[in-house]
Coordinates of C-alpha atoms and ligand atoms in Angstrom, one line a residue:
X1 CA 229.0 -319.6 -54.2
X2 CA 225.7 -318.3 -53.1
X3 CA 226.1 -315.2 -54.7
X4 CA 226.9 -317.1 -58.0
X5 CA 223.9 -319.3 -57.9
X6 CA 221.5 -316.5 -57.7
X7 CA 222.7 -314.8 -60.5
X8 CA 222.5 -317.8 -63.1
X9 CA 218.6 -317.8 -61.5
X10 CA 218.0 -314.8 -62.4
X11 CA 219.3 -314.4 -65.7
X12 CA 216.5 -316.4 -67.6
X13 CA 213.9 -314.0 -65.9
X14 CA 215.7 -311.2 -67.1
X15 CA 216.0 -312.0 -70.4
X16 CA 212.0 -312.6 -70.7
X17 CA 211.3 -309.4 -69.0
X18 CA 213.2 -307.3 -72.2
X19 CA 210.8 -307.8 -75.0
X20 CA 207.6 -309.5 -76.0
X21 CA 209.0 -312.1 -78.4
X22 CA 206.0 -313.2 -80.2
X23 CA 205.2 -316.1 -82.4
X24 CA 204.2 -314.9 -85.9
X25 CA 200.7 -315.6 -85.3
X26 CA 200.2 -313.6 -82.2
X27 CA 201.4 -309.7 -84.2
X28 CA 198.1 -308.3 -85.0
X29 CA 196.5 -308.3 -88.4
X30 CA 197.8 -305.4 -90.7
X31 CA 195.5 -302.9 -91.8
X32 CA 197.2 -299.8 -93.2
X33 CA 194.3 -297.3 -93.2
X34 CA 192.6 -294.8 -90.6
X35 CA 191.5 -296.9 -87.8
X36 CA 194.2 -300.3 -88.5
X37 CA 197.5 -300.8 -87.8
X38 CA 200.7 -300.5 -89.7
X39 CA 203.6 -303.4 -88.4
X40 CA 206.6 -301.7 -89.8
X41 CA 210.4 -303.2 -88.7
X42 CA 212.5 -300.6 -87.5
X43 CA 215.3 -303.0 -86.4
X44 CA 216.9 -306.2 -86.2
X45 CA 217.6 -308.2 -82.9
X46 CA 220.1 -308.8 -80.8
X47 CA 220.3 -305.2 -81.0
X48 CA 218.2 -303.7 -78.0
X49 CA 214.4 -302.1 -78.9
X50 CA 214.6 -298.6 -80.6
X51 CA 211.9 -296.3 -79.0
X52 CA 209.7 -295.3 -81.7
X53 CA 207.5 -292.0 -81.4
X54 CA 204.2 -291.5 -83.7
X55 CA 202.5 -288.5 -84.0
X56 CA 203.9 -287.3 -80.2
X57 CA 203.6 -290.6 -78.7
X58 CA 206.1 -293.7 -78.3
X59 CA 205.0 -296.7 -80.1
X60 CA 204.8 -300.8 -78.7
X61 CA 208.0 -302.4 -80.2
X62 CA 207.6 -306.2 -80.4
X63 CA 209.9 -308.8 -81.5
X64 CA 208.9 -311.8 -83.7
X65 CA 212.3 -313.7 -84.5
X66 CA 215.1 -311.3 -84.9
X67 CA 213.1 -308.5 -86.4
X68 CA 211.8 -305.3 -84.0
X69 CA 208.1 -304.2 -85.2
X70 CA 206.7 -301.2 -84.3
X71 CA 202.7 -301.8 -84.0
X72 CA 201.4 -298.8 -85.2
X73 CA 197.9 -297.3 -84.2
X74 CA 196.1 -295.1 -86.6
X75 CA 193.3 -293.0 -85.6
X76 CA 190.1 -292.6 -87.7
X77 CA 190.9 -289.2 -88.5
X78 CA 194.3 -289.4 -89.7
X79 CA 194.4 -288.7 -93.3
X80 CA 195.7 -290.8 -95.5
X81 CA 199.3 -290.7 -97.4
X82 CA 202.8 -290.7 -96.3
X83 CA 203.3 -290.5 -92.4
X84 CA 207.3 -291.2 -90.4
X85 CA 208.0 -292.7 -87.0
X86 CA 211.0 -291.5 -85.3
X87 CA 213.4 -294.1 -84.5
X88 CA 216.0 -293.5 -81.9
X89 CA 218.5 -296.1 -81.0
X90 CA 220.5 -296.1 -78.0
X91 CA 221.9 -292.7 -77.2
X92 CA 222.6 -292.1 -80.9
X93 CA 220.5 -289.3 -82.7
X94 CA 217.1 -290.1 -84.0
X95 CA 216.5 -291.2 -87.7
X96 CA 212.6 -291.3 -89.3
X97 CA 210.6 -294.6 -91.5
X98 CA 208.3 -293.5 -93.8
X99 CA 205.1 -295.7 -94.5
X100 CA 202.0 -295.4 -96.3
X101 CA 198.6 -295.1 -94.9
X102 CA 195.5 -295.8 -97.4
X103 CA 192.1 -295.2 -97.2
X104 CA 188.9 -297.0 -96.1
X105 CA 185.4 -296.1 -96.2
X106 CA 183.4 -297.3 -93.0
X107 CA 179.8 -298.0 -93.0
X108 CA 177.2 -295.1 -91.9
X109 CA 175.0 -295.5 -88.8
X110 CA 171.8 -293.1 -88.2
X111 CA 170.8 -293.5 -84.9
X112 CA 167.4 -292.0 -82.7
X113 CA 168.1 -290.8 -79.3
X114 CA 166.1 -288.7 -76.7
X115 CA 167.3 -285.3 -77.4
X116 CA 168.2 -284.7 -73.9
X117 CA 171.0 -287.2 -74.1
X118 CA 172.2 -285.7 -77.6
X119 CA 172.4 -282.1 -76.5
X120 CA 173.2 -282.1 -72.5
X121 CA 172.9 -279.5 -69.7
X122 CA 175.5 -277.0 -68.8
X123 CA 176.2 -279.1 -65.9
X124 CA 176.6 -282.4 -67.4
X125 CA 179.1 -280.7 -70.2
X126 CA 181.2 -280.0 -67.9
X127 CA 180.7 -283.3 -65.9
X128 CA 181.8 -284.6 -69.8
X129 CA 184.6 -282.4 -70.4
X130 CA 186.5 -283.6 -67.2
X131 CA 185.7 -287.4 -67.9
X132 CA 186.9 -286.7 -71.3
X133 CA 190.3 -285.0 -69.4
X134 CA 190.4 -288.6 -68.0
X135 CA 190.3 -290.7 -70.4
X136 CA 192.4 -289.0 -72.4
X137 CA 195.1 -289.0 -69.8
X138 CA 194.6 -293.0 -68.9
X139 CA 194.5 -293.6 -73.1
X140 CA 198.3 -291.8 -73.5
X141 CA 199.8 -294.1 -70.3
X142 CA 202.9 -295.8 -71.7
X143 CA 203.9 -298.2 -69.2
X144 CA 207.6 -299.7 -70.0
X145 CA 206.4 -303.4 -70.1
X146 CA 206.1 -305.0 -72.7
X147 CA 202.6 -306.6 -73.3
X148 CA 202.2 -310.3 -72.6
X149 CA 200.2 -311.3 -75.4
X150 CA 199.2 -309.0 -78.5
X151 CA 196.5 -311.9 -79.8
X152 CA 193.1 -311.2 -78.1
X153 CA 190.5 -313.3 -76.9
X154 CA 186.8 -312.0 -77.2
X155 CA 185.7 -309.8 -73.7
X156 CA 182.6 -311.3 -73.8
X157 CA 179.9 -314.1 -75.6
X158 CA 177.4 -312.2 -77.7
X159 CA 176.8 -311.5 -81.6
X160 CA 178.5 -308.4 -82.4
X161 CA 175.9 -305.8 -83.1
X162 CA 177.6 -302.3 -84.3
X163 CA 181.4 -302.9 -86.1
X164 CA 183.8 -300.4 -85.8
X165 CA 184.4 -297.3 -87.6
X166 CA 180.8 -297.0 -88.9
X167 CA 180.2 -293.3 -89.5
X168 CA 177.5 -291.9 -86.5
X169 CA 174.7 -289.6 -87.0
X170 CA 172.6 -288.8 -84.2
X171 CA 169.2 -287.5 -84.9
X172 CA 170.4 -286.5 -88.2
X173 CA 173.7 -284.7 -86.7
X174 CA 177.2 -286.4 -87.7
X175 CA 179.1 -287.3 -84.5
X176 CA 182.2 -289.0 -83.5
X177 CA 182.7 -292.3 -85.4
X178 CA 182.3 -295.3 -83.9
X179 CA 185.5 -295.9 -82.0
X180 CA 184.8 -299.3 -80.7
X181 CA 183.1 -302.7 -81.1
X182 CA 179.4 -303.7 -79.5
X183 CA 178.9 -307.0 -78.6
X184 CA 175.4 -307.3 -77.8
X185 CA 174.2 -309.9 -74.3
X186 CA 171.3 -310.1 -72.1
X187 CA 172.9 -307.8 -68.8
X188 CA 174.5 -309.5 -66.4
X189 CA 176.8 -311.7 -68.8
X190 CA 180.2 -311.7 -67.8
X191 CA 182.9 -309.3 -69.4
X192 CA 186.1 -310.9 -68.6
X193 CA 189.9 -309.5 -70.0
X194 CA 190.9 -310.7 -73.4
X195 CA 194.9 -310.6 -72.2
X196 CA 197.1 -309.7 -69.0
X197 CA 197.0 -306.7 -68.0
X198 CA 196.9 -304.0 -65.0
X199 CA 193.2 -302.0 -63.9
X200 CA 194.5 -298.6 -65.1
X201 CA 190.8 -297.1 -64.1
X202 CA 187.5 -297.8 -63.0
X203 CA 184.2 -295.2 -62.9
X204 CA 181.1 -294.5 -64.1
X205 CA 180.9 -291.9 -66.9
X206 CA 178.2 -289.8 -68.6
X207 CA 178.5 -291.4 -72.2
X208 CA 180.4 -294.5 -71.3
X209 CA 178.4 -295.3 -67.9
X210 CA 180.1 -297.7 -65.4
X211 CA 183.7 -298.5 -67.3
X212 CA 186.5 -300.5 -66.9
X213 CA 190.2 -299.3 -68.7
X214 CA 193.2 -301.9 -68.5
X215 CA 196.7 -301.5 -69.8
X216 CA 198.3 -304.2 -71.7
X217 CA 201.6 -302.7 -71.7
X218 CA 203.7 -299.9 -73.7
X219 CA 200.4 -297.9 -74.6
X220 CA 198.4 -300.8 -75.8
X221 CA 195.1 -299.9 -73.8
X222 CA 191.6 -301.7 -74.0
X223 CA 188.5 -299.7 -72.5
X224 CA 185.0 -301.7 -71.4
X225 CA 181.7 -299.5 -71.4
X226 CA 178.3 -299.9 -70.2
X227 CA 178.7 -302.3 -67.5
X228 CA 176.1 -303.1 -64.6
X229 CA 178.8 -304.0 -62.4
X230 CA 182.5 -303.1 -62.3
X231 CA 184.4 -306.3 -60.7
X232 CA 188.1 -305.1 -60.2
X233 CA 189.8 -302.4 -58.3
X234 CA 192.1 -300.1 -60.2
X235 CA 195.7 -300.9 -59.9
X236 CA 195.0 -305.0 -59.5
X237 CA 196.5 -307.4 -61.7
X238 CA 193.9 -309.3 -64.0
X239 CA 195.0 -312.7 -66.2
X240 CA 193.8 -313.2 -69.9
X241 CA 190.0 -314.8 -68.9
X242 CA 189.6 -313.5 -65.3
X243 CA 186.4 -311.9 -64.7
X244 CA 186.1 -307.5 -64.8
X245 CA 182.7 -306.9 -64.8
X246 CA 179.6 -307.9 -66.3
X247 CA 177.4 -306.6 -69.3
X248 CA 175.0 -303.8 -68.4
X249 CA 173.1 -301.1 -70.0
X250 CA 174.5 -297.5 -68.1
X251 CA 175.4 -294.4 -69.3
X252 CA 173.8 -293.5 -73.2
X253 CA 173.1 -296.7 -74.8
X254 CA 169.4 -298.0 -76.5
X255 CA 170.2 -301.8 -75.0
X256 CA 172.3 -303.6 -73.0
X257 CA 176.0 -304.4 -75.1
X258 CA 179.3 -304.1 -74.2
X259 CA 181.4 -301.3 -76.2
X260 CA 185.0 -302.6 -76.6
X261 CA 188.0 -300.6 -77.1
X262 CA 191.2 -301.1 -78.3
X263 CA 193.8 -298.3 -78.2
X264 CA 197.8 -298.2 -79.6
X265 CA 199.6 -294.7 -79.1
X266 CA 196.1 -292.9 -78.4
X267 CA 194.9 -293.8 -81.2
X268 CA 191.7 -295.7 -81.1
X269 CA 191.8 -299.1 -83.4
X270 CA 189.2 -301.7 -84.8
X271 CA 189.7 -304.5 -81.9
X272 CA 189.1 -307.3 -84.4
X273 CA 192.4 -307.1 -85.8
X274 CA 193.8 -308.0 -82.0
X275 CA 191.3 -311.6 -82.1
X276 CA 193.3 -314.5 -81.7
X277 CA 193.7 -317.1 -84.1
X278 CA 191.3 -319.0 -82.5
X279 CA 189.1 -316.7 -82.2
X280 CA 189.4 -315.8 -86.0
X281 CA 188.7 -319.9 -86.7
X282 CA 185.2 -319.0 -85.9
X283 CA 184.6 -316.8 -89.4
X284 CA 181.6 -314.8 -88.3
X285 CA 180.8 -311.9 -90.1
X286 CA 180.7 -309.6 -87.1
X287 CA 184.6 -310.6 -86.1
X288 CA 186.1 -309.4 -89.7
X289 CA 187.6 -306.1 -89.0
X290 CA 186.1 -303.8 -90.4
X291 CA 189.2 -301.9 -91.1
X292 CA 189.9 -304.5 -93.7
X293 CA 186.7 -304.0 -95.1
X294 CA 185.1 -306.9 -94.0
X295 CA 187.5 -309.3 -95.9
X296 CA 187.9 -312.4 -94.2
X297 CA 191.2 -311.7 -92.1
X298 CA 194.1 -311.9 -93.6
X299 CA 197.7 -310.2 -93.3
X300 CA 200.6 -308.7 -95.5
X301 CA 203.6 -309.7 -94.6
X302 CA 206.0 -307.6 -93.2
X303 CA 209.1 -306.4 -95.4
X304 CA 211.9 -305.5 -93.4
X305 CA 215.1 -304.1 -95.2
X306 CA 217.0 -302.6 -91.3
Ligands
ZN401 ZN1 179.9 -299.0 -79.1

């Protein structure tokens, strides 16, 4: 009888562990273009998740009803037109979607630095090139679990002072886009985490200064830069609202804000599309993602023909 008994409490357990089954309202906003997300369906529940691969790396499958969504991430520089995901169900051989990506022009940015932080020493190069290693590595983790939650609360109160995407010069050179979102606070405000989710890494970095990187689940990664103090220890457990850090001014920045990342697949995404609704209520101009060109937020509707 025992035997029984623990069996029927596990079950329910179990069954919540498979798969994020999301409300409607908690899937991310579509934005189809360089920097969004596509939402395409790759499958019908109660079949089990397909794994889906993009561009070399697997892809978060969620459920919302009885449809499987893969929740694509799509880097800045990925040109636009066609692209596929590779679908593989079960054991059985692998078959490809096609979907569309369009185009989006981000704002430009010219920014004044001190030279010496534009063009660094020898030493701090290569201090930069094995951060970079790092980050890199901690961006590609895809851990099984499904995320908890893929609706987003805001890291931290502030005005947000530099959208994403905008198009970087430094001292008149073109650099990397902008591959987050600022929130600017006086230092010391906390920074707490918008979701669930596991301390993947914790250091202080060149560019990025003291830093904070925490995985959601199956390669949905959020990265908080510029901190004065770092609050958790890598591998802890931190619920959506518990406190990571606090707002700080280290590593190359002109003022204290918080840079805000939000990665799918590697690919480095405008974190406004991941705001909750209640969050969106709010309607300021700096939440509209920028990937949908600053439109108040609004999503397409998935079509899903599997
Ligand atoms: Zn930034």
């Amino acid at each position: 009888m025992r035997h029984l008994y623990f069996l029927i409490a596990l079950a329910p357990g179990l069954a919540l562990a498979a798969a994020v089954s999301a409300p409607q309202g908690d899937l991310p906003l579509t934005a189809p273009v360089p920097g969004g997300i596509a939402i395409v369906c790759v499958g019908r529940a109660p079949g089990p998740a397909p794994q889906v691969v993009f561009d070399g790396q697997r892809v978060l499958v969620a459920r919302v009803g009885d449809v499987w969504h893969a929740v694509v991430g799509l880097r800045l520089a990925l040109r636009p037109g066609a692209h596929e995901l590779s679908v593989l169900d079960g054991e059985t051989s692998a078959r490809t979607i096609r979907f569309e990506v369009g185009t989006r022009d981000y704002e430009t940015q010219h920014l004044v630095l001190d030279p010496r932080q534009v063009e660094p020493s020898p030493r701090n190069l290569r201090r930069i090139a094995r951060e970079q290693e790092s980050l890199k590595r901690a961006f590609s983790t895809f851990s099984d679990a499904a995320p908890e939650s893929l609706g987003f609360d805001l890291p931290s109160e502030g005005r947000v002072s530099s959208s994403f995407g905008l198009r970087r010069f430094l001292n008149n050179e073109p650099r990397q886009p902008h591959s987050g979102l600022d929130i600017a606070a006086p230092a010391g405000t906390p920074i707490t985490a918008p979701a669930p989710a596991y301390v993947l890494e914790t250091g202080d970095y060149f560019f990025n200064g003291r830093t904070v990187v925490l995985d959601h689940g199956q390669g949905m990664i959020t990265m908080y830069n510029h901190l004065s103090q770092v609050d958790v220890a890598k591998g802890a457990r931190v619920a959506r609202g518990e406190r990571i850090g606090a707002v700080g001014q280290t590593g190359r920045v002109t003022g204290p804000h918080l840079h805000w990342s939000v990665s799918l697949n590697n690919a480095r995404v405008d974190p406004a599309l991941f705001l909750s609704s209640d969050v969106r209520k709010q309607d300021a101009a700096g939440l509209r993602p920028a990937a949908l060109g600053g439109a108040p937020a609004e999503s397409a509707p998935v079509r899903c023909s599997e």
